Amino acid sequence: MDTVLRNGTVVTATDTYRADLGIEGSRIAMIGQELQGDRVLDVDGKYIFPGGVDPHTHLELDFMDTVSSDDFYTGTVAAACGGTTTIIDYAEQTEGGTLRQAVNSWRAKADPKVVIDYGLHVSITDAREDILTEMEDMVTAGVSSFKCYLAYPERLRDDELLRVFIRARETGALVNVHCENGWLVDWTTSQLLSEGKTGPRWHPRSRPAPYEEEATQRAVTLASIAQAPMYVVHLTCLGALNAARRARDAGQQVLVETCPQYLLLDVGSYDEPGFGGAKYVLSPPLRESENLDVLWRGIAAGDVDSIGTDHCPFNLAGQKDRGRNDFTKIPNGMPGVETRLPLLYHEGVNSGRITLNRFVELVATNPARSFGLFPQKGTIAVGSDADLVVWDPDREMPLTLDNLHMNVDYSPYEQKTVRGYPELVLSRGKVIVRDNQFVGQRGAGRFLERSPFSLG
Ligand code: URP
Ligand code: ZN
C-alpha cells in the first residue's frame, strides 16, 4: 500500500466500524486490520468520512453585473479545507449560445485551477429547439443534469420547462429546478420600490415563501406530466417541502436539496445594523424562523436528500454595496462551500438531530448518487476514489473570517464556534489539507464525466 490510515473509525451512509484503510495510487485498495504500507498515518480516535460532495456551487459566476468572488482555485481550496473533495458547479448557457459553449467556457476557467475533482451541471436559459436536441450530447459527455430557473430574467416558461423535462426523460438526465415564481417576485419588488422600501430587509419580502411553494408545486406537476425525475435546489420552507412530499408519496421521483443557511439563519438576519443585512441577500431568501425546525424535521424524516451550499460569494465592499440604495442591485448569493460539513456536523450530529451515518448520506453519498458519481465518490469502499476526510470530533473551530479560506470579506457565521473539523483531507490518495492548511496543488483536480440519472 502507498498509504495506510490506521485505526480510524470508518463512517459511511450505512456503517460505522474500526478499520485500517489501504490506499494504492488514487483508490482505496483494502479495508482491514493491521495493514502495512509505505506511509502509515495513525488516526486513532478520529472518524474517516468519504470526502464531501457539494452538488451546488457557483464559482467565477458572472451574475448581476459582477462575478462571484471565489474562482476555481480559491473556491476549491476552501471546499477542501472544509472537507469537500468534489463540487458540481453550474455552467450557464448564454443568450443565443449552446450548452457545449457553456461547458467549454466553464472548463476553460476550471481545469487549470481546480484542486479537487469537479463536475458540471448546465443551466438552460434559452430552451430553443436545437438546445433540446443538444441535451443528449451533454448527457453523453458526462453532463447529465440541467438547471432551469423559474425566477430571474433567465427563467423558462411552463411549456419550455415541460419540454426540458420530456427531453430529460428521453436522455436519462436529471432536471434541477430553482423554484420561485419570478413574475410575482417582479411585481412585488416594483410595489416595494415604489413605496421607497429599498433596504436589504425588503429582499425577503419581495419573494416570500408562498412564491416558492407555488413554483415548487408547478414544477412538480410538470415533471409528473413528463414522467421525469426532478431535483429541487435550495428548498427553504414548509409549503415547498409539502409539495415535494406529496409528489414523493404519490411515487414521483422528486429529490430535495437544502442548504445550511436555511437550517441555521432566519429572516431576522436582514435587520443587522447598517448594511449588514446585505450579507444574507440570496435567493430564495432566509425565511421565518419556524421553517428551520420544519427543515430539520424533514431531514430527520428522510424528506430531504442532500445538503448543498449554493456557494455564490460576493464581497460587501465593492460588490454587495452596489445595492446600498436599492436591494435589487445587491448581488444575490452567500459563501458556504467551506462551512457545510462543520456546520452540519456541529448542529446536526453534536446536537443529536441526525446520526453520523445520516450526516455522511446528506453531505456525500446522496449527492454522489443523485448526480451519477456513486460509488466512485460519496462512499468508502474498495475501488472507490481515495477522497477521504480524517475528522477530529473534538477540534473546536471559530468560523471567523481569519480561520476560513473563502475569498470573501465576511463570514456569515462570525460568532459561531463548531466542534468537529477536518484534520486531514485526501483527494485521490494525496493529502491536500493538513490542520486547516492547504498543501495540495493548483490544477490537480479532474473533470468528472457523470453517468446518466439512476438511483439504481
Ligand atoms: O442567491 C443565489 N442563490 N445566487 C446564486 C444563483 C442561484 O439562484 O442559485
Ligand atoms: Zn444556486
Short mmCIF file of C-alpha atoms and ligand atoms in Angstrom, two decimals:
data_model
loop_
_atom_site.label_atom_id
_atom_site.label_comp_id
_atom_site.label_asym_id
_atom_site.label_seq_id
_atom_site.Cartn_x
_atom_site.Cartn_y
_atom_site.Cartn_z
CA MET A 1 0.00 0.00 0.00
CA ASP A 2 1.18 3.55 -0.66
CA THR A 3 -0.65 4.91 2.36
CA VAL A 4 -2.45 3.32 5.29
CA LEU A 5 -4.83 5.18 7.58
CA ARG A 6 -4.55 3.09 10.72
CA ASN A 7 -7.15 2.56 13.46
CA GLY A 8 -9.69 5.11 12.39
CA THR A 9 -13.47 4.78 12.69
CA VAL A 10 -14.82 4.46 9.16
CA VAL A 11 -18.24 6.04 8.66
CA THR A 12 -20.37 5.51 5.56
CA ALA A 13 -24.08 6.15 4.98
CA THR A 14 -24.82 2.70 6.36
CA ASP A 15 -21.97 1.55 8.63
CA THR A 16 -19.61 2.65 11.37
CA TYR A 17 -16.63 0.41 12.17
CA ARG A 18 -12.98 0.49 13.20
CA ALA A 19 -10.55 -0.47 10.44
CA ASP A 20 -7.38 0.36 8.58
CA LEU A 21 -7.77 1.82 5.09
CA GLY A 22 -5.14 0.95 2.49
CA ILE A 23 -4.64 3.29 -0.46
CA GLU A 24 -2.87 2.37 -3.71
CA GLY A 25 -2.47 5.20 -6.17
CA SER A 26 -5.71 7.13 -6.28
CA ARG A 27 -8.04 4.41 -4.98
CA ILE A 28 -8.99 2.60 -1.81
CA ALA A 29 -7.35 -0.80 -2.25
CA MET A 30 -8.02 -2.59 1.05
CA ILE A 31 -10.09 -2.24 4.18
CA GLY A 32 -8.91 -4.47 7.03
CA GLN A 33 -6.78 -4.78 10.14
CA GLU A 34 -3.02 -4.38 10.62
CA LEU A 35 -2.46 -3.22 7.03
CA GLN A 36 1.10 -2.35 6.08
CA GLY A 37 2.16 0.48 3.81
CA ASP A 38 4.96 2.83 2.75
CA ARG A 39 3.36 5.57 4.82
CA VAL A 40 1.23 4.79 7.86
CA LEU A 41 -0.84 7.53 9.43
CA ASP A 42 -2.24 6.79 12.86
CA VAL A 43 -5.77 8.17 13.01
CA ASP A 44 -6.90 6.54 16.25
CA GLY A 45 -9.76 8.47 17.81
CA LYS A 46 -10.71 10.08 14.51
CA TYR A 47 -13.57 9.42 12.11
CA ILE A 48 -12.89 8.72 8.44
CA PHE A 49 -15.65 10.08 6.20
CA PRO A 50 -15.90 9.91 2.43
CA GLY A 51 -14.96 13.33 1.06
CA GLY A 52 -17.92 15.68 0.88
CA VAL A 53 -19.71 16.16 -2.44
CA ASP A 54 -21.19 19.63 -2.82
CA PRO A 55 -23.80 19.44 -5.58
CA HIS A 56 -24.41 23.19 -5.86
CA THR A 57 -21.70 25.84 -6.32
CA HIS A 58 -21.24 28.99 -8.41
CA LEU A 59 -17.52 29.77 -8.80
CA GLU A 60 -16.44 32.68 -11.03
CA LEU A 61 -20.09 33.23 -11.91
CA ASP A 62 -20.87 36.33 -13.94
CA PHE A 63 -24.11 37.40 -12.27
CA MET A 64 -25.96 40.67 -11.67
CA ASP A 65 -23.18 42.73 -13.33
CA THR A 66 -20.37 41.29 -11.24
CA VAL A 67 -18.50 38.00 -10.75
CA SER A 68 -18.71 35.74 -7.67
CA SER A 69 -15.56 36.36 -5.66
CA ASP A 70 -14.23 32.78 -5.40
CA ASP A 71 -12.58 31.49 -8.54
CA PHE A 72 -11.98 27.82 -9.21
CA TYR A 73 -8.73 27.93 -7.23
CA THR A 74 -9.79 29.78 -4.09
CA GLY A 75 -13.22 28.15 -4.07
CA THR A 76 -11.88 24.61 -4.34
CA VAL A 77 -9.13 25.27 -1.77
CA ALA A 78 -11.84 26.47 0.61
CA ALA A 79 -14.02 23.46 -0.20
CA ALA A 80 -11.11 21.11 0.55
CA CYS A 81 -10.29 22.82 3.84
CA GLY A 82 -13.87 22.21 4.93
CA GLY A 83 -13.85 18.52 3.96
CA THR A 84 -15.40 18.70 0.49
CA THR A 85 -13.47 16.84 -2.23
CA THR A 86 -15.94 17.11 -5.11
CA ILE A 87 -18.06 20.01 -6.28
CA ILE A 88 -20.62 20.20 -9.05
CA ASP A 89 -20.69 23.74 -10.39
CA TYR A 90 -23.30 25.35 -12.65
CA ALA A 91 -22.20 26.27 -16.18
CA GLU A 92 -24.61 28.89 -17.55
CA GLN A 93 -25.87 28.99 -21.13
CA THR A 94 -25.58 32.49 -22.58
CA GLU A 95 -28.28 34.09 -24.70
CA GLY A 96 -28.05 32.63 -28.19
CA GLY A 97 -25.31 30.25 -27.03
CA THR A 98 -25.22 26.46 -26.92
CA LEU A 99 -24.82 24.10 -23.99
CA ARG A 100 -21.46 22.91 -25.35
CA GLN A 101 -20.22 26.52 -25.38
CA ALA A 102 -21.28 26.91 -21.73
CA VAL A 103 -19.44 23.74 -20.71
CA ASN A 104 -16.33 24.67 -22.73
CA SER A 105 -16.23 28.11 -21.18
CA TRP A 106 -16.56 26.66 -17.66
CA ARG A 107 -13.88 24.06 -18.30
CA ALA A 108 -11.51 26.75 -19.58
CA LYS A 109 -11.95 28.57 -16.27
CA ALA A 110 -11.89 25.50 -14.05
CA ASP A 111 -9.40 22.96 -15.44
CA PRO A 112 -6.19 24.93 -14.78
CA LYS A 113 -7.26 25.92 -11.26
CA VAL A 114 -9.29 23.22 -9.51
CA VAL A 115 -7.57 21.47 -6.61
CA ILE A 116 -10.30 18.81 -6.23
CA ASP A 117 -12.40 16.87 -8.73
CA TYR A 118 -15.43 18.60 -10.16
CA GLY A 119 -18.42 18.05 -12.38
CA LEU A 120 -20.75 20.44 -14.15
CA HIS A 121 -24.48 20.89 -14.45
CA VAL A 122 -25.55 23.20 -17.24
CA SER A 123 -28.33 25.77 -16.90
CA ILE A 124 -30.74 26.03 -19.80
CA THR A 125 -31.72 29.68 -20.08
CA ASP A 126 -32.77 29.65 -23.74
CA ALA A 127 -34.73 26.44 -24.42
CA ARG A 128 -34.61 26.56 -28.21
CA GLU A 129 -35.33 23.50 -30.33
CA ASP A 130 -31.62 22.94 -31.05
CA ILE A 131 -30.86 23.12 -27.31
CA LEU A 132 -33.46 20.47 -26.51
CA THR A 133 -31.78 18.32 -29.15
CA GLU A 134 -28.33 19.11 -27.74
CA MET A 135 -29.26 17.82 -24.29
CA GLU A 136 -28.48 14.29 -25.44
CA ASP A 137 -24.90 15.23 -26.41
CA MET A 138 -24.42 16.72 -22.96
CA VAL A 139 -25.54 13.56 -21.21
CA THR A 140 -23.18 11.53 -23.42
CA ALA A 141 -20.36 13.93 -22.47
CA GLY A 142 -20.96 13.39 -18.75
CA VAL A 143 -23.02 16.48 -18.05
CA SER A 144 -26.14 14.58 -17.06
CA SER A 145 -28.09 17.27 -15.18
CA PHE A 146 -29.61 20.56 -16.26
CA LYS A 147 -30.89 23.51 -14.31
CA CYS A 148 -33.97 25.54 -15.07
CA TYR A 149 -34.81 28.79 -13.33
CA LEU A 150 -38.36 29.85 -12.62
CA ALA A 151 -37.09 33.21 -11.34
CA TYR A 152 -34.57 35.80 -12.61
CA PRO A 153 -34.59 37.10 -16.21
CA GLU A 154 -33.21 33.68 -17.27
CA ARG A 155 -36.43 31.92 -16.25
CA LEU A 156 -38.25 29.47 -18.51
CA ARG A 157 -41.96 29.46 -19.35
CA ASP A 158 -44.01 26.48 -18.22
CA ASP A 159 -44.17 24.98 -21.72
CA GLU A 160 -40.38 25.29 -22.01
CA LEU A 161 -39.83 23.61 -18.66
CA LEU A 162 -42.20 20.80 -19.64
CA ARG A 163 -40.25 20.22 -22.84
CA VAL A 164 -36.96 20.13 -20.92
CA PHE A 165 -38.46 17.53 -18.56
CA ILE A 166 -39.63 15.44 -21.53
CA ARG A 167 -36.16 15.54 -23.10
CA ALA A 168 -34.61 14.72 -19.73
CA ARG A 169 -36.71 11.58 -19.51
CA GLU A 170 -35.70 10.64 -23.05
CA THR A 171 -31.98 11.25 -22.47
CA GLY A 172 -31.50 9.99 -18.90
CA ALA A 173 -30.93 13.41 -17.37
CA LEU A 174 -31.99 14.98 -14.11
CA VAL A 175 -33.51 18.48 -14.13
CA ASN A 176 -32.66 20.75 -11.20
CA VAL A 177 -35.23 23.49 -10.69
CA HIS A 178 -34.87 26.85 -8.97
CA CYS A 179 -38.40 27.19 -7.67
CA GLU A 180 -39.56 30.77 -7.17
CA ASN A 181 -42.31 32.47 -9.17
CA GLY A 182 -40.31 35.20 -10.92
CA TRP A 183 -43.40 37.01 -12.25
CA LEU A 184 -44.75 37.52 -8.75
CA VAL A 185 -41.28 38.48 -7.46
CA ASP A 186 -41.01 41.19 -10.14
CA TRP A 187 -44.45 42.60 -9.35
CA THR A 188 -43.92 42.66 -5.57
CA THR A 189 -40.46 44.17 -6.00
CA SER A 190 -41.79 47.05 -8.04
CA GLN A 191 -44.51 47.68 -5.42
CA LEU A 192 -41.91 47.79 -2.62
CA LEU A 193 -39.56 50.08 -4.53
CA SER A 194 -42.42 52.43 -5.40
CA GLU A 195 -43.12 52.71 -1.66
CA GLY A 196 -39.48 53.66 -1.02
CA LYS A 197 -38.67 50.29 0.59
CA THR A 198 -35.11 49.89 -0.65
CA GLY A 199 -33.03 48.33 2.18
CA PRO A 200 -31.88 44.68 2.41
CA ARG A 201 -34.77 43.84 4.78
CA TRP A 202 -37.17 44.18 1.83
CA HIS A 203 -35.41 41.47 -0.19
CA PRO A 204 -37.17 38.58 1.64
CA ARG A 205 -40.48 40.47 1.50
CA SER A 206 -40.15 40.71 -2.28
CA ARG A 207 -40.00 36.91 -2.66
CA PRO A 208 -42.00 35.32 0.20
CA ALA A 209 -42.41 31.59 0.90
CA PRO A 210 -45.72 31.16 -0.98
CA TYR A 211 -43.95 32.20 -4.20
CA GLU A 212 -41.55 29.31 -3.67
CA GLU A 213 -44.35 26.92 -2.71
CA GLU A 214 -46.32 27.76 -5.86
CA ALA A 215 -43.31 27.34 -8.14
CA THR A 216 -42.32 24.05 -6.49
CA GLN A 217 -45.83 22.66 -6.90
CA ARG A 218 -45.92 23.80 -10.54
CA ALA A 219 -42.54 22.24 -11.34
CA VAL A 220 -43.51 19.01 -9.62
CA THR A 221 -46.72 18.88 -11.66
CA LEU A 222 -44.86 19.44 -14.92
CA ALA A 223 -42.30 16.75 -14.01
CA SER A 224 -45.17 14.39 -13.31
CA ILE A 225 -46.77 15.13 -16.70
CA ALA A 226 -43.42 14.39 -18.35
CA GLN A 227 -42.82 11.37 -16.07
CA ALA A 228 -39.35 12.76 -15.43
CA PRO A 229 -37.31 12.83 -12.24
CA MET A 230 -36.69 16.24 -10.71
CA TYR A 231 -34.28 17.76 -8.18
CA VAL A 232 -35.41 20.80 -6.19
CA VAL A 233 -32.43 23.06 -5.46
CA HIS A 234 -32.13 25.04 -2.22
CA LEU A 235 -35.57 24.34 -0.77
CA THR A 236 -36.33 26.63 2.17
CA CYS A 237 -39.88 26.36 3.51
CA LEU A 238 -42.77 24.20 4.69
CA GLY A 239 -45.04 24.78 1.67
CA ALA A 240 -42.36 23.75 -0.80
CA LEU A 241 -41.39 20.72 1.29
CA ASN A 242 -45.04 19.65 1.41
CA ALA A 243 -45.29 19.92 -2.38
CA ALA A 244 -42.26 17.63 -2.72
CA ARG A 245 -43.58 15.24 -0.06
CA ARG A 246 -46.97 14.89 -1.75
CA ALA A 247 -45.27 14.06 -5.03
CA ARG A 248 -42.98 11.52 -3.38
CA ASP A 249 -45.90 9.93 -1.58
CA ALA A 250 -47.57 9.56 -4.98
CA GLY A 251 -44.48 7.72 -6.26
CA GLN A 252 -42.81 10.56 -8.17
CA GLN A 253 -39.00 10.83 -8.15
CA VAL A 254 -38.56 14.26 -6.59
CA LEU A 255 -35.21 14.82 -4.89
CA VAL A 256 -34.80 17.64 -2.39
CA GLU A 257 -31.75 19.73 -1.55
CA THR A 258 -31.49 22.32 1.17
CA CYS A 259 -28.50 24.32 2.42
CA PRO A 260 -27.04 25.11 5.87
CA GLN A 261 -28.09 28.77 5.73
CA TYR A 262 -31.75 27.75 5.61
CA LEU A 263 -31.27 25.48 8.62
CA LEU A 264 -29.38 27.97 10.76
CA LEU A 265 -30.26 31.55 9.83
CA ASP A 266 -33.61 33.29 9.62
CA VAL A 267 -35.23 36.44 8.31
CA GLY A 268 -34.09 38.37 11.38
CA SER A 269 -30.58 38.46 9.84
CA TYR A 270 -31.75 41.11 7.38
CA ASP A 271 -32.13 43.52 10.32
CA GLU A 272 -28.40 43.51 11.14
CA PRO A 273 -27.31 47.09 11.78
CA GLY A 274 -26.17 49.31 8.96
CA PHE A 275 -25.99 47.49 5.66
CA GLY A 276 -25.22 44.14 7.38
CA GLY A 277 -28.42 42.54 6.08
CA ALA A 278 -26.86 42.57 2.60
CA LYS A 279 -24.64 39.62 3.64
CA TYR A 280 -27.74 37.41 3.54
CA VAL A 281 -29.26 38.64 0.29
CA LEU A 282 -29.62 35.42 -1.65
CA SER A 283 -32.48 33.73 -3.45
CA PRO A 284 -34.60 32.16 -2.16
CA PRO A 285 -34.12 34.36 0.93
CA LEU A 286 -33.78 33.32 4.56
CA ARG A 287 -37.21 32.50 5.95
CA GLU A 288 -39.33 32.99 9.07
CA SER A 289 -37.83 31.03 11.95
CA GLU A 290 -40.48 28.28 12.07
CA ASN A 291 -39.15 26.92 8.77
CA LEU A 292 -35.81 25.99 10.32
CA ASP A 293 -37.40 23.37 12.50
CA VAL A 294 -39.53 22.15 9.61
CA LEU A 295 -36.39 21.55 7.55
CA TRP A 296 -34.52 19.82 10.38
CA ARG A 297 -37.51 17.53 10.91
CA GLY A 298 -37.66 16.93 7.15
CA ILE A 299 -34.01 15.93 7.23
CA ALA A 300 -34.54 13.53 10.12
CA ALA A 301 -37.62 12.04 8.42
CA GLY A 302 -35.80 11.44 5.12
CA ASP A 303 -37.74 14.08 3.13
CA VAL A 304 -34.53 15.94 2.31
CA ASP A 305 -31.93 14.04 0.30
CA SER A 306 -28.91 16.29 0.06
CA ILE A 307 -27.28 19.30 1.66
CA GLY A 308 -25.63 21.60 -0.87
CA THR A 309 -24.35 25.11 -0.35
CA ASP A 310 -25.37 27.30 -3.31
CA HIS A 311 -21.94 28.84 -2.64
CA CYS A 312 -22.01 32.16 -4.52
CA PRO A 313 -19.97 34.71 -2.56
CA PHE A 314 -19.83 38.46 -3.14
CA ASN A 315 -17.79 40.92 -1.08
CA LEU A 316 -19.62 43.51 0.97
CA ALA A 317 -17.11 46.12 -0.20
CA GLY A 318 -17.32 46.72 -3.92
CA GLN A 319 -19.98 44.12 -4.73
CA LYS A 320 -22.89 43.87 -2.26
CA ASP A 321 -22.61 47.61 -1.55
CA ARG A 322 -23.69 48.45 -5.10
CA GLY A 323 -27.18 47.94 -3.71
CA ARG A 324 -26.92 50.37 -0.79
CA ASN A 325 -29.86 52.37 -2.12
CA ASP A 326 -31.74 49.55 -3.86
CA PHE A 327 -31.85 45.95 -2.62
CA THR A 328 -32.46 44.68 -6.16
CA LYS A 329 -28.90 45.71 -7.05
CA ILE A 330 -27.30 43.64 -4.26
CA PRO A 331 -25.78 40.60 -6.00
CA ASN A 332 -27.64 37.54 -4.75
CA GLY A 333 -25.58 34.89 -3.03
CA MET A 334 -23.67 33.80 0.08
CA PRO A 335 -20.46 31.92 0.86
CA GLY A 336 -20.74 28.40 2.28
CA VAL A 337 -18.60 25.82 0.46
CA GLU A 338 -16.10 25.61 3.35
CA THR A 339 -18.50 25.50 6.29
CA ARG A 340 -21.05 22.91 5.07
CA LEU A 341 -19.62 19.82 6.80
CA PRO A 342 -18.55 21.57 10.03
CA LEU A 343 -21.94 23.28 10.43
CA LEU A 344 -23.99 20.20 9.68
CA TYR A 345 -21.85 18.06 11.95
CA HIS A 346 -21.98 20.54 14.83
CA GLU A 347 -25.65 21.46 14.53
CA GLY A 348 -26.84 18.06 13.33
CA VAL A 349 -24.68 15.32 14.87
CA ASN A 350 -23.48 17.03 18.07
CA SER A 351 -26.99 18.22 18.85
CA GLY A 352 -28.47 14.73 18.30
CA ARG A 353 -30.69 15.76 15.38
CA ILE A 354 -29.08 13.28 12.95
CA THR A 355 -26.83 10.26 13.18
CA LEU A 356 -23.27 10.11 11.89
CA ASN A 357 -24.42 7.88 9.04
CA ARG A 358 -27.19 10.24 8.03
CA PHE A 359 -24.64 13.07 8.09
CA VAL A 360 -22.46 11.20 5.58
CA GLU A 361 -25.50 10.37 3.46
CA LEU A 362 -26.58 14.04 3.26
CA VAL A 363 -23.19 15.61 2.52
CA ALA A 364 -21.58 12.92 0.36
CA THR A 365 -23.46 9.75 -0.55
CA ASN A 366 -26.77 11.14 -1.74
CA PRO A 367 -25.27 13.98 -3.80
CA ALA A 368 -22.96 11.43 -5.44
CA ARG A 369 -25.85 9.03 -6.13
CA SER A 370 -28.20 11.71 -7.45
CA PHE A 371 -25.64 13.01 -9.91
CA GLY A 372 -24.09 9.84 -11.31
CA LEU A 373 -20.85 9.78 -9.29
CA PHE A 374 -21.51 6.86 -6.94
CA PRO A 375 -19.59 4.69 -5.97
CA GLN A 376 -16.52 6.47 -7.39
CA LYS A 377 -17.36 9.29 -4.99
CA GLY A 378 -19.51 9.54 -1.88
CA THR A 379 -18.55 6.36 -0.08
CA ILE A 380 -15.68 4.35 1.39
CA ALA A 381 -15.32 1.04 -0.45
CA VAL A 382 -12.60 -0.95 -2.19
CA GLY A 383 -12.26 0.56 -5.68
CA SER A 384 -13.69 3.96 -4.77
CA ASP A 385 -11.53 7.06 -5.16
CA ALA A 386 -9.49 7.70 -2.01
CA ASP A 387 -11.25 11.00 -1.35
CA LEU A 388 -11.28 10.93 2.42
CA VAL A 389 -11.68 13.20 5.41
CA VAL A 390 -9.98 12.37 8.70
CA TRP A 391 -12.29 14.14 11.11
CA ASP A 392 -11.34 15.23 14.60
CA PRO A 393 -14.59 15.18 16.58
CA ASP A 394 -13.07 17.25 19.38
CA ARG A 395 -11.45 20.02 17.42
CA GLU A 396 -13.10 23.39 18.04
CA MET A 397 -13.04 25.98 15.29
CA PRO A 398 -14.45 29.50 15.45
CA LEU A 399 -15.90 30.20 11.99
CA THR A 400 -14.31 33.64 11.86
CA LEU A 401 -13.04 35.17 8.67
CA ASP A 402 -9.38 34.58 9.57
CA ASN A 403 -9.92 30.81 10.03
CA LEU A 404 -11.62 30.42 6.65
CA HIS A 405 -10.19 30.29 3.12
CA MET A 406 -13.13 31.54 1.06
CA ASN A 407 -12.26 34.67 -0.92
CA VAL A 408 -14.87 36.96 0.55
CA ASP A 409 -14.75 39.76 3.13
CA TYR A 410 -17.21 38.40 5.68
CA SER A 411 -18.21 35.19 7.44
CA PRO A 412 -21.96 34.69 7.90
CA TYR A 413 -21.09 32.63 11.00
CA GLU A 414 -18.54 35.00 12.60
CA GLN A 415 -19.98 34.40 16.10
CA LYS A 416 -20.20 30.62 15.87
CA THR A 417 -17.65 28.05 17.09
CA VAL A 418 -18.14 24.48 15.88
CA ARG A 419 -16.83 21.28 17.46
CA GLY A 420 -15.64 18.73 14.90
CA TYR A 421 -13.36 19.68 11.99
CA PRO A 422 -11.19 18.04 9.33
CA GLU A 423 -7.69 17.12 10.46
CA LEU A 424 -6.58 15.67 7.10
CA VAL A 425 -8.24 15.72 3.71
CA LEU A 426 -7.18 13.39 0.89
CA SER A 427 -8.08 13.78 -2.76
CA ARG A 428 -7.47 10.68 -4.88
CA GLY A 429 -4.99 9.38 -2.32
CA LYS A 430 -2.98 12.58 -1.81
CA VAL A 431 -3.10 14.63 1.37
CA ILE A 432 -4.26 18.10 0.31
CA VAL A 433 -5.24 19.60 3.67
CA ARG A 434 -3.46 19.23 6.98
CA ASP A 435 -4.67 21.11 10.07
CA ASN A 436 -6.64 23.70 8.13
CA GLN A 437 -3.72 24.42 5.75
CA PHE A 438 -3.99 23.65 2.06
CA VAL A 439 -0.99 21.55 0.94
CA GLY A 440 -2.25 20.37 -2.46
CA GLN A 441 -1.66 21.59 -6.00
CA ARG A 442 -3.35 24.07 -8.25
CA GLY A 443 -4.90 22.27 -11.24
CA ALA A 444 -4.65 18.78 -9.71
CA GLY A 445 -8.43 18.26 -9.75
CA ARG A 446 -10.10 16.49 -12.67
CA PHE A 447 -13.29 16.99 -14.61
CA LEU A 448 -15.74 14.20 -13.81
CA GLU A 449 -17.87 12.69 -16.55
CA ARG A 450 -21.02 11.71 -14.70
CA SER A 451 -23.35 8.82 -15.52
CA PRO A 452 -26.97 9.33 -16.57
CA PHE A 453 -29.53 9.61 -13.79
CA SER A 454 -30.37 6.39 -11.99
CA LEU A 455 -30.93 5.75 -8.34
CA GLY A 456 -30.46 2.04 -9.01
O1 URP B 1 -28.81 33.92 -4.46
C1 URP B 1 -28.37 32.98 -5.08
N1 URP B 1 -28.81 31.80 -4.76
N2 URP B 1 -27.44 33.17 -6.04
C2 URP B 1 -26.89 32.20 -6.89
C3 URP B 1 -27.76 31.84 -8.05
C4 URP B 1 -28.87 30.91 -7.64
O2 URP B 1 -30.01 31.33 -7.61
O3 URP B 1 -28.64 29.74 -7.35
ZN ZN B 2 -27.50 28.34 -7.00
#
